[in-house]
Short mmCIF file of C-alpha atoms in Angstrom, two decimals:
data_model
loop_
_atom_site.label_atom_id
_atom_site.label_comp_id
_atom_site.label_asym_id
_atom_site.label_seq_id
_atom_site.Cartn_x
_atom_site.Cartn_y
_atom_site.Cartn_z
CA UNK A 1 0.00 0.00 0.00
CA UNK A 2 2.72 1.96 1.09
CA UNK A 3 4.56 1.60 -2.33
CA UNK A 4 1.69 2.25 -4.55
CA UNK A 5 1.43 5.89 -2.25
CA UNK A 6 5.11 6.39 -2.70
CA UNK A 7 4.61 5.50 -6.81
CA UNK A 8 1.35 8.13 -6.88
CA UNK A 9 3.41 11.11 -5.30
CA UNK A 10 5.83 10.18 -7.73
CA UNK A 11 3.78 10.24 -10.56
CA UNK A 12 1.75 13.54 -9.69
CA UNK A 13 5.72 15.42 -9.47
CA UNK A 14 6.35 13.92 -13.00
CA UNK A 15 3.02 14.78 -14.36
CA UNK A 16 3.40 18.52 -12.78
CA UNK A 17 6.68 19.24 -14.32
CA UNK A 18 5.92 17.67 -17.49
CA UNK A 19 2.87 19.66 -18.25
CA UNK A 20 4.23 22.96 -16.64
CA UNK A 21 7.37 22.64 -19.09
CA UNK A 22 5.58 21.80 -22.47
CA UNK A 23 1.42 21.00 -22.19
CA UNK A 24 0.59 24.41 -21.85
CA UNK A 25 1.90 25.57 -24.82
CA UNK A 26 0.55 22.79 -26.70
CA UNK A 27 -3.01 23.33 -25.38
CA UNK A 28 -5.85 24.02 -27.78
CA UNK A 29 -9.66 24.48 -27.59
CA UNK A 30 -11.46 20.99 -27.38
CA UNK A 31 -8.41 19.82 -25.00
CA UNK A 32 -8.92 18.19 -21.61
CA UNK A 33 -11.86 16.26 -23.35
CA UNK A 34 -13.61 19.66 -23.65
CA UNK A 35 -15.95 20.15 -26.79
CA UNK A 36 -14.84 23.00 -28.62
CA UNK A 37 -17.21 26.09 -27.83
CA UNK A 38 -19.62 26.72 -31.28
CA UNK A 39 -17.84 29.92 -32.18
CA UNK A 40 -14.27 28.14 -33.36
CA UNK A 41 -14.19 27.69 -36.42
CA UNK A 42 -11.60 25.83 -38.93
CA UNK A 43 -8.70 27.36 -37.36
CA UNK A 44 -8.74 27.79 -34.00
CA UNK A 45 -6.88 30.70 -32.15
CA UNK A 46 -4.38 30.05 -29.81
CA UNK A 47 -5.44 29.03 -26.48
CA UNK A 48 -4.32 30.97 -23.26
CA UNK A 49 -1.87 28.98 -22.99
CA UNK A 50 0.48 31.91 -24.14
CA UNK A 51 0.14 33.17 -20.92
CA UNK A 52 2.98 30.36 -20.03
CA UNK A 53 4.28 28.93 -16.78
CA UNK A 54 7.32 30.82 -17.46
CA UNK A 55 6.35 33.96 -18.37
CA UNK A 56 3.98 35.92 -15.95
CA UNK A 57 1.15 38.43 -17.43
CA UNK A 58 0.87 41.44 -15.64
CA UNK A 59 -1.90 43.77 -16.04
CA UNK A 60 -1.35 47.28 -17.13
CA UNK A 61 0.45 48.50 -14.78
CA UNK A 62 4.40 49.55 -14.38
CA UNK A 63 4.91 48.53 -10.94
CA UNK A 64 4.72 45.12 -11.40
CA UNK A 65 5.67 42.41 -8.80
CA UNK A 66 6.16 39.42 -10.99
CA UNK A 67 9.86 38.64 -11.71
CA UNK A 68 10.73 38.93 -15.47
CA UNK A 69 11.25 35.43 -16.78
CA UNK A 70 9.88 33.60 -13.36
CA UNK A 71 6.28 32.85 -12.99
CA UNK A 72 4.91 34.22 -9.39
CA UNK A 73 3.49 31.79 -7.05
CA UNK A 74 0.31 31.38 -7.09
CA UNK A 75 -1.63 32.26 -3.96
CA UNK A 76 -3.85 29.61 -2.48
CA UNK A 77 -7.48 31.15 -3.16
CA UNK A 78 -8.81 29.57 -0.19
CA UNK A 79 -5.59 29.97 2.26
CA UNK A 80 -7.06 33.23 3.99
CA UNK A 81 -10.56 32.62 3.11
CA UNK A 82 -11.88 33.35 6.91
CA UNK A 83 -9.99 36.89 6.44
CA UNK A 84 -11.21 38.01 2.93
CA UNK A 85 -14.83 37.24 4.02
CA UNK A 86 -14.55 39.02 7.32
CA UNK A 87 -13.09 42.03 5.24
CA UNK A 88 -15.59 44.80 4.05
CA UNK A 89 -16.57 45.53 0.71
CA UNK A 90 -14.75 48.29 -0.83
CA UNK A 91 -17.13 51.25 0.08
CA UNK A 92 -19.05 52.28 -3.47
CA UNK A 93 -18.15 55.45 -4.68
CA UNK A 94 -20.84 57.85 -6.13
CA UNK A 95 -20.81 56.66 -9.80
CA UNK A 96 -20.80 52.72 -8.39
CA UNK A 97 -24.54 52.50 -7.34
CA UNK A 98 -26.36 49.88 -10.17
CA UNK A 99 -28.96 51.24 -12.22
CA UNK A 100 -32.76 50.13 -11.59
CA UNK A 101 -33.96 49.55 -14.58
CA UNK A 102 -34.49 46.15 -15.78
CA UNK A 103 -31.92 44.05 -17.20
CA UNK A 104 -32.54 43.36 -21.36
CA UNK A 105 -31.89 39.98 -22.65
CA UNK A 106 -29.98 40.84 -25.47
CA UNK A 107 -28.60 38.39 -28.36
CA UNK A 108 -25.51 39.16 -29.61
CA UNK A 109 -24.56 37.53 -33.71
CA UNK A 110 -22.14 35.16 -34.28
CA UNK A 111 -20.48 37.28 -36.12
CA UNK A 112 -16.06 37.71 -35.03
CA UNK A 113 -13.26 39.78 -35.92
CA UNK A 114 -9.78 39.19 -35.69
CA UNK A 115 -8.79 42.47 -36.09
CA UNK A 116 -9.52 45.87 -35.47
CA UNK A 117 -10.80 46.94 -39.36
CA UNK A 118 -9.65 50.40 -40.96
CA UNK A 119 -13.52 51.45 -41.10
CA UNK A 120 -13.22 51.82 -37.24
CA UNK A 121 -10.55 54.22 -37.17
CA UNK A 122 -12.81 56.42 -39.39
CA UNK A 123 -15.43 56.72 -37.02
CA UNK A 124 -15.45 59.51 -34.06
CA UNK A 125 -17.30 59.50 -31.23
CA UNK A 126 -20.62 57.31 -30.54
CA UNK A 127 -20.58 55.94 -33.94
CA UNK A 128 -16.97 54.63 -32.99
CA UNK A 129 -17.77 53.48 -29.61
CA UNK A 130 -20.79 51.55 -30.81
CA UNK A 131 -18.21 50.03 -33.53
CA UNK A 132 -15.73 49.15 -31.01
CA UNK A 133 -18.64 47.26 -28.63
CA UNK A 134 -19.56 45.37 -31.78
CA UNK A 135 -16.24 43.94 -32.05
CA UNK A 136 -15.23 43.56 -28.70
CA UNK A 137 -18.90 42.02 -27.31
CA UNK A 138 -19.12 38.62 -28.81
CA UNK A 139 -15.24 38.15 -28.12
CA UNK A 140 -15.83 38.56 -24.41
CA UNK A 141 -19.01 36.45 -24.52
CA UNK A 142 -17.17 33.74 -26.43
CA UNK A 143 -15.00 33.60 -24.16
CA UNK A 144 -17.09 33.23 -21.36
CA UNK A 145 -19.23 30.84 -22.45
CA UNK A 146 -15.59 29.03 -22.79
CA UNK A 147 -15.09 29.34 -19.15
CA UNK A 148 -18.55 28.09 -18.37
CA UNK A 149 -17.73 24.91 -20.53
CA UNK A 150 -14.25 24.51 -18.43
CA UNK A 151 -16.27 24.86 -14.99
CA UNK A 152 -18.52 21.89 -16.12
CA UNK A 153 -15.78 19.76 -17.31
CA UNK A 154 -13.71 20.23 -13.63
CA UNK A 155 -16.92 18.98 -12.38
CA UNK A 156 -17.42 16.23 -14.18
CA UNK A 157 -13.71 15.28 -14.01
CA UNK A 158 -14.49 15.20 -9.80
CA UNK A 159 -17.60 12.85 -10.67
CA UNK A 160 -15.41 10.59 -12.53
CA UNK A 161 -12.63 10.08 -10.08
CA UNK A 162 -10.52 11.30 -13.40
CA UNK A 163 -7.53 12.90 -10.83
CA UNK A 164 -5.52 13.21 -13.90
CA UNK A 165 -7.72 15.88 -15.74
CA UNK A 166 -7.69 17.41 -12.26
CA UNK A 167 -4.40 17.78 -12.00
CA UNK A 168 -4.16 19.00 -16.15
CA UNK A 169 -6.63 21.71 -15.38
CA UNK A 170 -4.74 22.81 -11.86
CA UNK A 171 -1.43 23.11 -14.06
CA UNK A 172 -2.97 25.87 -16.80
CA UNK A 173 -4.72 27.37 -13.70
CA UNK A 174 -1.18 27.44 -12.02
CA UNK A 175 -2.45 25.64 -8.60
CA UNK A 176 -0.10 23.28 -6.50
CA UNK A 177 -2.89 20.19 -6.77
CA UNK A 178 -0.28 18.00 -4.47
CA UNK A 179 -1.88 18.38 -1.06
CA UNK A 180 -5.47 18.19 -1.74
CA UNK A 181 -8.03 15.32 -2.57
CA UNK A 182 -10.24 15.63 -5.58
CA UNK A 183 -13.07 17.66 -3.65
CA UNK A 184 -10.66 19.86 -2.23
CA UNK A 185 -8.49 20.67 -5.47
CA UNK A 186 -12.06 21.01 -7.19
CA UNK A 187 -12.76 24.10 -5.04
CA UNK A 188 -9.85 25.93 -6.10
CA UNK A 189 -10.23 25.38 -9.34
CA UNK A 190 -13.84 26.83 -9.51
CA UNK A 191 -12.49 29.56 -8.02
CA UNK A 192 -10.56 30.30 -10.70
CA UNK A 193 -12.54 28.90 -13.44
CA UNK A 194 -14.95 31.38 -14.11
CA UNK A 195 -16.66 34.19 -15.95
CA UNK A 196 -16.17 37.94 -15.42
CA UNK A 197 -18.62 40.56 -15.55
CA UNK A 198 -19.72 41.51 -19.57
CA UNK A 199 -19.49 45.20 -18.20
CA UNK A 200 -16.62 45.23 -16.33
CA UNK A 201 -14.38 43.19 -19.67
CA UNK A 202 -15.95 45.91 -21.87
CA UNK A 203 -15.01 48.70 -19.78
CA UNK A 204 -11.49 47.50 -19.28
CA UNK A 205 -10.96 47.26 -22.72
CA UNK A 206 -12.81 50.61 -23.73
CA UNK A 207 -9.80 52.33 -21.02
CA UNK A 208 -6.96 50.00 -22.26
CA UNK A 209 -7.20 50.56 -25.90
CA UNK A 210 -9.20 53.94 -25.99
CA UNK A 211 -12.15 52.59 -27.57
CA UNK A 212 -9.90 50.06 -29.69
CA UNK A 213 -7.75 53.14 -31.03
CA UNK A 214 -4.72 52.67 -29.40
CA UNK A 215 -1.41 51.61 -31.52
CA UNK A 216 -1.19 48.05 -29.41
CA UNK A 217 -4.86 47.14 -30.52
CA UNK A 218 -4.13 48.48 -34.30
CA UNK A 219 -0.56 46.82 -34.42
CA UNK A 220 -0.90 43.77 -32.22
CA UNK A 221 -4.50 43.01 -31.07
CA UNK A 222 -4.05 44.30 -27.82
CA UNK A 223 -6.96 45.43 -25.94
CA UNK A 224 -6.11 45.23 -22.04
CA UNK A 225 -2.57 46.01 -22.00
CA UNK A 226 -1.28 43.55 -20.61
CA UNK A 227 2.92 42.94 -20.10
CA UNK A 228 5.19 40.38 -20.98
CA UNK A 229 9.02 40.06 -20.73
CA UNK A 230 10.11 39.37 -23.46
CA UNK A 231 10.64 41.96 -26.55
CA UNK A 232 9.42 39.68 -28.98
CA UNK A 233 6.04 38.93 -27.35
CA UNK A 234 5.22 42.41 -27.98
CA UNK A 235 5.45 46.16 -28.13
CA UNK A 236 7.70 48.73 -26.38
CA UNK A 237 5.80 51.41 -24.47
CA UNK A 238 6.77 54.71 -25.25
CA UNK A 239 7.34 54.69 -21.41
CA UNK A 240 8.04 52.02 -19.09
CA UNK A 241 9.66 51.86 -15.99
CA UNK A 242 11.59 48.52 -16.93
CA UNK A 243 13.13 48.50 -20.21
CA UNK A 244 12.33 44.87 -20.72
CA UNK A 245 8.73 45.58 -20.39
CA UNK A 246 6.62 45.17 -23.75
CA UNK A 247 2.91 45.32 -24.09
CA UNK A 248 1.77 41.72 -25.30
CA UNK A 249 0.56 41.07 -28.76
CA UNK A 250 -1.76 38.60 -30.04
CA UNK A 251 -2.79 37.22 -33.27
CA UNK A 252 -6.35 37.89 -32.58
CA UNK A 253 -8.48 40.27 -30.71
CA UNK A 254 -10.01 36.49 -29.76
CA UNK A 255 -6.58 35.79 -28.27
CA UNK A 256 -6.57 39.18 -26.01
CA UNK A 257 -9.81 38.83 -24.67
CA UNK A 258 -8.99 35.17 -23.62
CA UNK A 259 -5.19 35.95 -22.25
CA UNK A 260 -7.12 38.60 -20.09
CA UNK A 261 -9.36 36.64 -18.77
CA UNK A 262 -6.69 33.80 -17.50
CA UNK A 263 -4.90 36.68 -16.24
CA UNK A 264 -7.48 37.46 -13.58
CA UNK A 265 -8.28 34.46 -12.76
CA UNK A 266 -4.46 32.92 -12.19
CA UNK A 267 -2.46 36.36 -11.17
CA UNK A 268 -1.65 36.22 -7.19
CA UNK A 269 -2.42 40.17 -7.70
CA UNK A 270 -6.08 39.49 -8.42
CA UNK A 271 -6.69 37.02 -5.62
CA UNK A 272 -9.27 39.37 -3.73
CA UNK A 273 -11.21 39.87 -7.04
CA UNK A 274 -11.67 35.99 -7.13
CA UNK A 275 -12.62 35.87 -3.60
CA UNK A 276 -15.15 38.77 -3.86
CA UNK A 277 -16.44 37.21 -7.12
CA UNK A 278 -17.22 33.73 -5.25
CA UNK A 279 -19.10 35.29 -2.26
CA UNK A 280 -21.09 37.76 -5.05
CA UNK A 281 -21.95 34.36 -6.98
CA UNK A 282 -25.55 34.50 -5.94
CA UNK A 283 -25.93 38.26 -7.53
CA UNK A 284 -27.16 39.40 -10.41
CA UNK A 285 -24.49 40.32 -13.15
CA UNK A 286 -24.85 44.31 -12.66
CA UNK A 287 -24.30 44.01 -8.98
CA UNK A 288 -21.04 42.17 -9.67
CA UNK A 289 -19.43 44.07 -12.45
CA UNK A 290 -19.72 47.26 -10.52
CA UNK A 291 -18.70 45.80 -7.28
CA UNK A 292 -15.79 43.68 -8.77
CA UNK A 293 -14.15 46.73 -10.35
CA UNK A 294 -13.02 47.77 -6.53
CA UNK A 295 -10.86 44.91 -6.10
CA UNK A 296 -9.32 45.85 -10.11
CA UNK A 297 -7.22 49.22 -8.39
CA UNK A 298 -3.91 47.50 -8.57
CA UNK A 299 -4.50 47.11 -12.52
CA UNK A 300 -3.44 50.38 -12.97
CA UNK A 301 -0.71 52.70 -11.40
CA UNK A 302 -3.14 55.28 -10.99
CA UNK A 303 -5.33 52.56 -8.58
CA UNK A 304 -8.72 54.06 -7.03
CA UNK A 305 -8.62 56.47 -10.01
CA UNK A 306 -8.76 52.99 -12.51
CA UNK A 307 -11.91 52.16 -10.36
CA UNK A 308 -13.54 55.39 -10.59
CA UNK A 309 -13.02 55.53 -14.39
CA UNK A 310 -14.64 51.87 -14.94
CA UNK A 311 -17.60 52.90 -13.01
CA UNK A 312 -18.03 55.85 -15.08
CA UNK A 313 -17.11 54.34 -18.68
CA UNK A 314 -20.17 51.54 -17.11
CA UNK A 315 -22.46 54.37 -16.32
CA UNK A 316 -22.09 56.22 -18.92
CA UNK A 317 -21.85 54.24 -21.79
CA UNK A 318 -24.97 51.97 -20.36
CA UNK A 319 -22.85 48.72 -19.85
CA UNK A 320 -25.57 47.53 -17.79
CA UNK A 321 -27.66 46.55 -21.25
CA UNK A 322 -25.39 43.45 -22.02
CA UNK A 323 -25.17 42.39 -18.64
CA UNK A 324 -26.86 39.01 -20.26
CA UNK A 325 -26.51 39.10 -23.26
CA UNK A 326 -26.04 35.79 -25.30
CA UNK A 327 -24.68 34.99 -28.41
CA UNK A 328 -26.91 33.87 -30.87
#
């Protein structure tokens, strides 16, 4: 008994520093077992795996903790659970109060760019915005209805006793699965492996890219400014305060919006936006995409100021409408 222990351990260290070295990079939509979501099509983008166990993402921000060429360690999301949900909720500020109106079920076409067109750059004001929210929309639903297809198959993979899925999903989510049983590990990963707020992902990439103007988004896809280390992965900021620091670029806006997404939901620096997200599960999507963007200040140097401009680029622009929307 004691041997076949010993030969488990063993296995789960080979299986951990197998996949963190090469399956990441390799994975594709429809791995895992995972059915492809609808909305890939004969040639799939990449999948986040470009945000690589070797290279950290950092959001846009130049004061960045994460070492350059050494992923950070991921915090336990459940390690100072008692803490987080004895803390208070970031007090709202006076733009950060949900609207009252009722929520429209909106469908969204199937319809996906992978870049940024030249028509949009001719556009000014609403006509623009209302071009860049057609772009940008049915990327960030895609890719949460991707999410919602990952959540289901961490669940089944805990019905079926299938540890080994388990422990494929913990690497790409960057958790330590070693020291917890199947329930246990499942937890975290749920945690993690989930949608964010339609308003909030809009918002962050209306600021980001200015409204999908900005020379990353034109040049390399980029619309949430995200870092990497490496000049090759990207583009040098005009200002930066580490000269290795390059603004990531993707092949796809598709690619962006799903590299962002991993971001928060694997960066130790957005630990209390998970947390908050799990205990405002049972809320409505409004409520969360307002109240998430507090825990979003350390995207940013200018921090409380990010939050304040999210809740206004929300308010103002009427995010609330596609709080459910659906593709379709």
């Amino acid at each position: 008994m004691s041997m076949l222990l010993l030969r488990r351990i063993e296995n789960r260290h080979i299986l951990w520093t197998a996949l963190s070295m090469v399956a990441i990079g390799l994975i594709v939509p429809g791995g895992f077992g995972v059915k492809p979501p609808r909305w890939f099509h004969d040639r799939p983008p990449q999948d986040v795996a470009s945000v690589s166990s070797v290279e950290a993402d950092r959001a846009n921000t130049s004061t960045s903790v994460a070492t350059p060429g050494v992923a950070p360690k991921a915090e336990d999301d459940l390690a100072a659970d008692r803490t987080t949900k004895q803390a208070p909720e970031p007090a709202q500020t006076s733009t950060g109060q949900p609207s009252t109106g009722q929520v429209n079920l909106v469908t969204i076409p199937l319809e996906f760019a992978r870049h940024i067109p030249a028509k949009h750059f001719e556009l000014t004001g609403d006509e623009q915005k209302q071009s860049f929210i057609k772009l940008v929309l049915p990327l960030i639903l895609a890719a949460n209805d991707e999410l919602l297809q990952r959540r289901e198959a961490v669940k089944a993979s805990v019905q079926a006793n299938d540890r080994n899925k388990l422990d494929q999903w913990a690497v790409l989510y960057r958790i330590d699965s070693e020291h917890f049983d199947d329930f246990e590990l499942a937890e975290r990963l749920l945690r993690r492996v989930d949608t964010i707020p339609v308003a909030l992902a809009l918002a962050q990439a209306a600021v980001e890219s200015g409204w999908g103007t900005s020379r990353f988004a034109q040049q390399g896809n980029a619309l949430f400014g995200q870092w990497a280390w490496t000049e090759s992965a990207g583009m040098r900021p005009l200002a930066a305060s580490n000269e290795r620091a390059v603004v990531r670029s993707f092949g796809s806006l598709l690619e962006s919006v799903r590299a962002y997404m991993h971001n928060l939901n694997t960066h130790q620096n957005y630990k209390r936006f998970r947390d908050a997200r799990y205990r405002l599960k049972p809320h409505s999507e409004v409520v969360k995409a307002r109240r998430l963007a507090a825990y979003l200040d350390s995207y940013a140097e200018i921090g409380q100021a990010y939050v304040e401009k999210l809740l206004v680029i929300i308010s103002s622009n009427n995010f609330d409408h596609y709080a459910e929307a659906k593709l379709g």
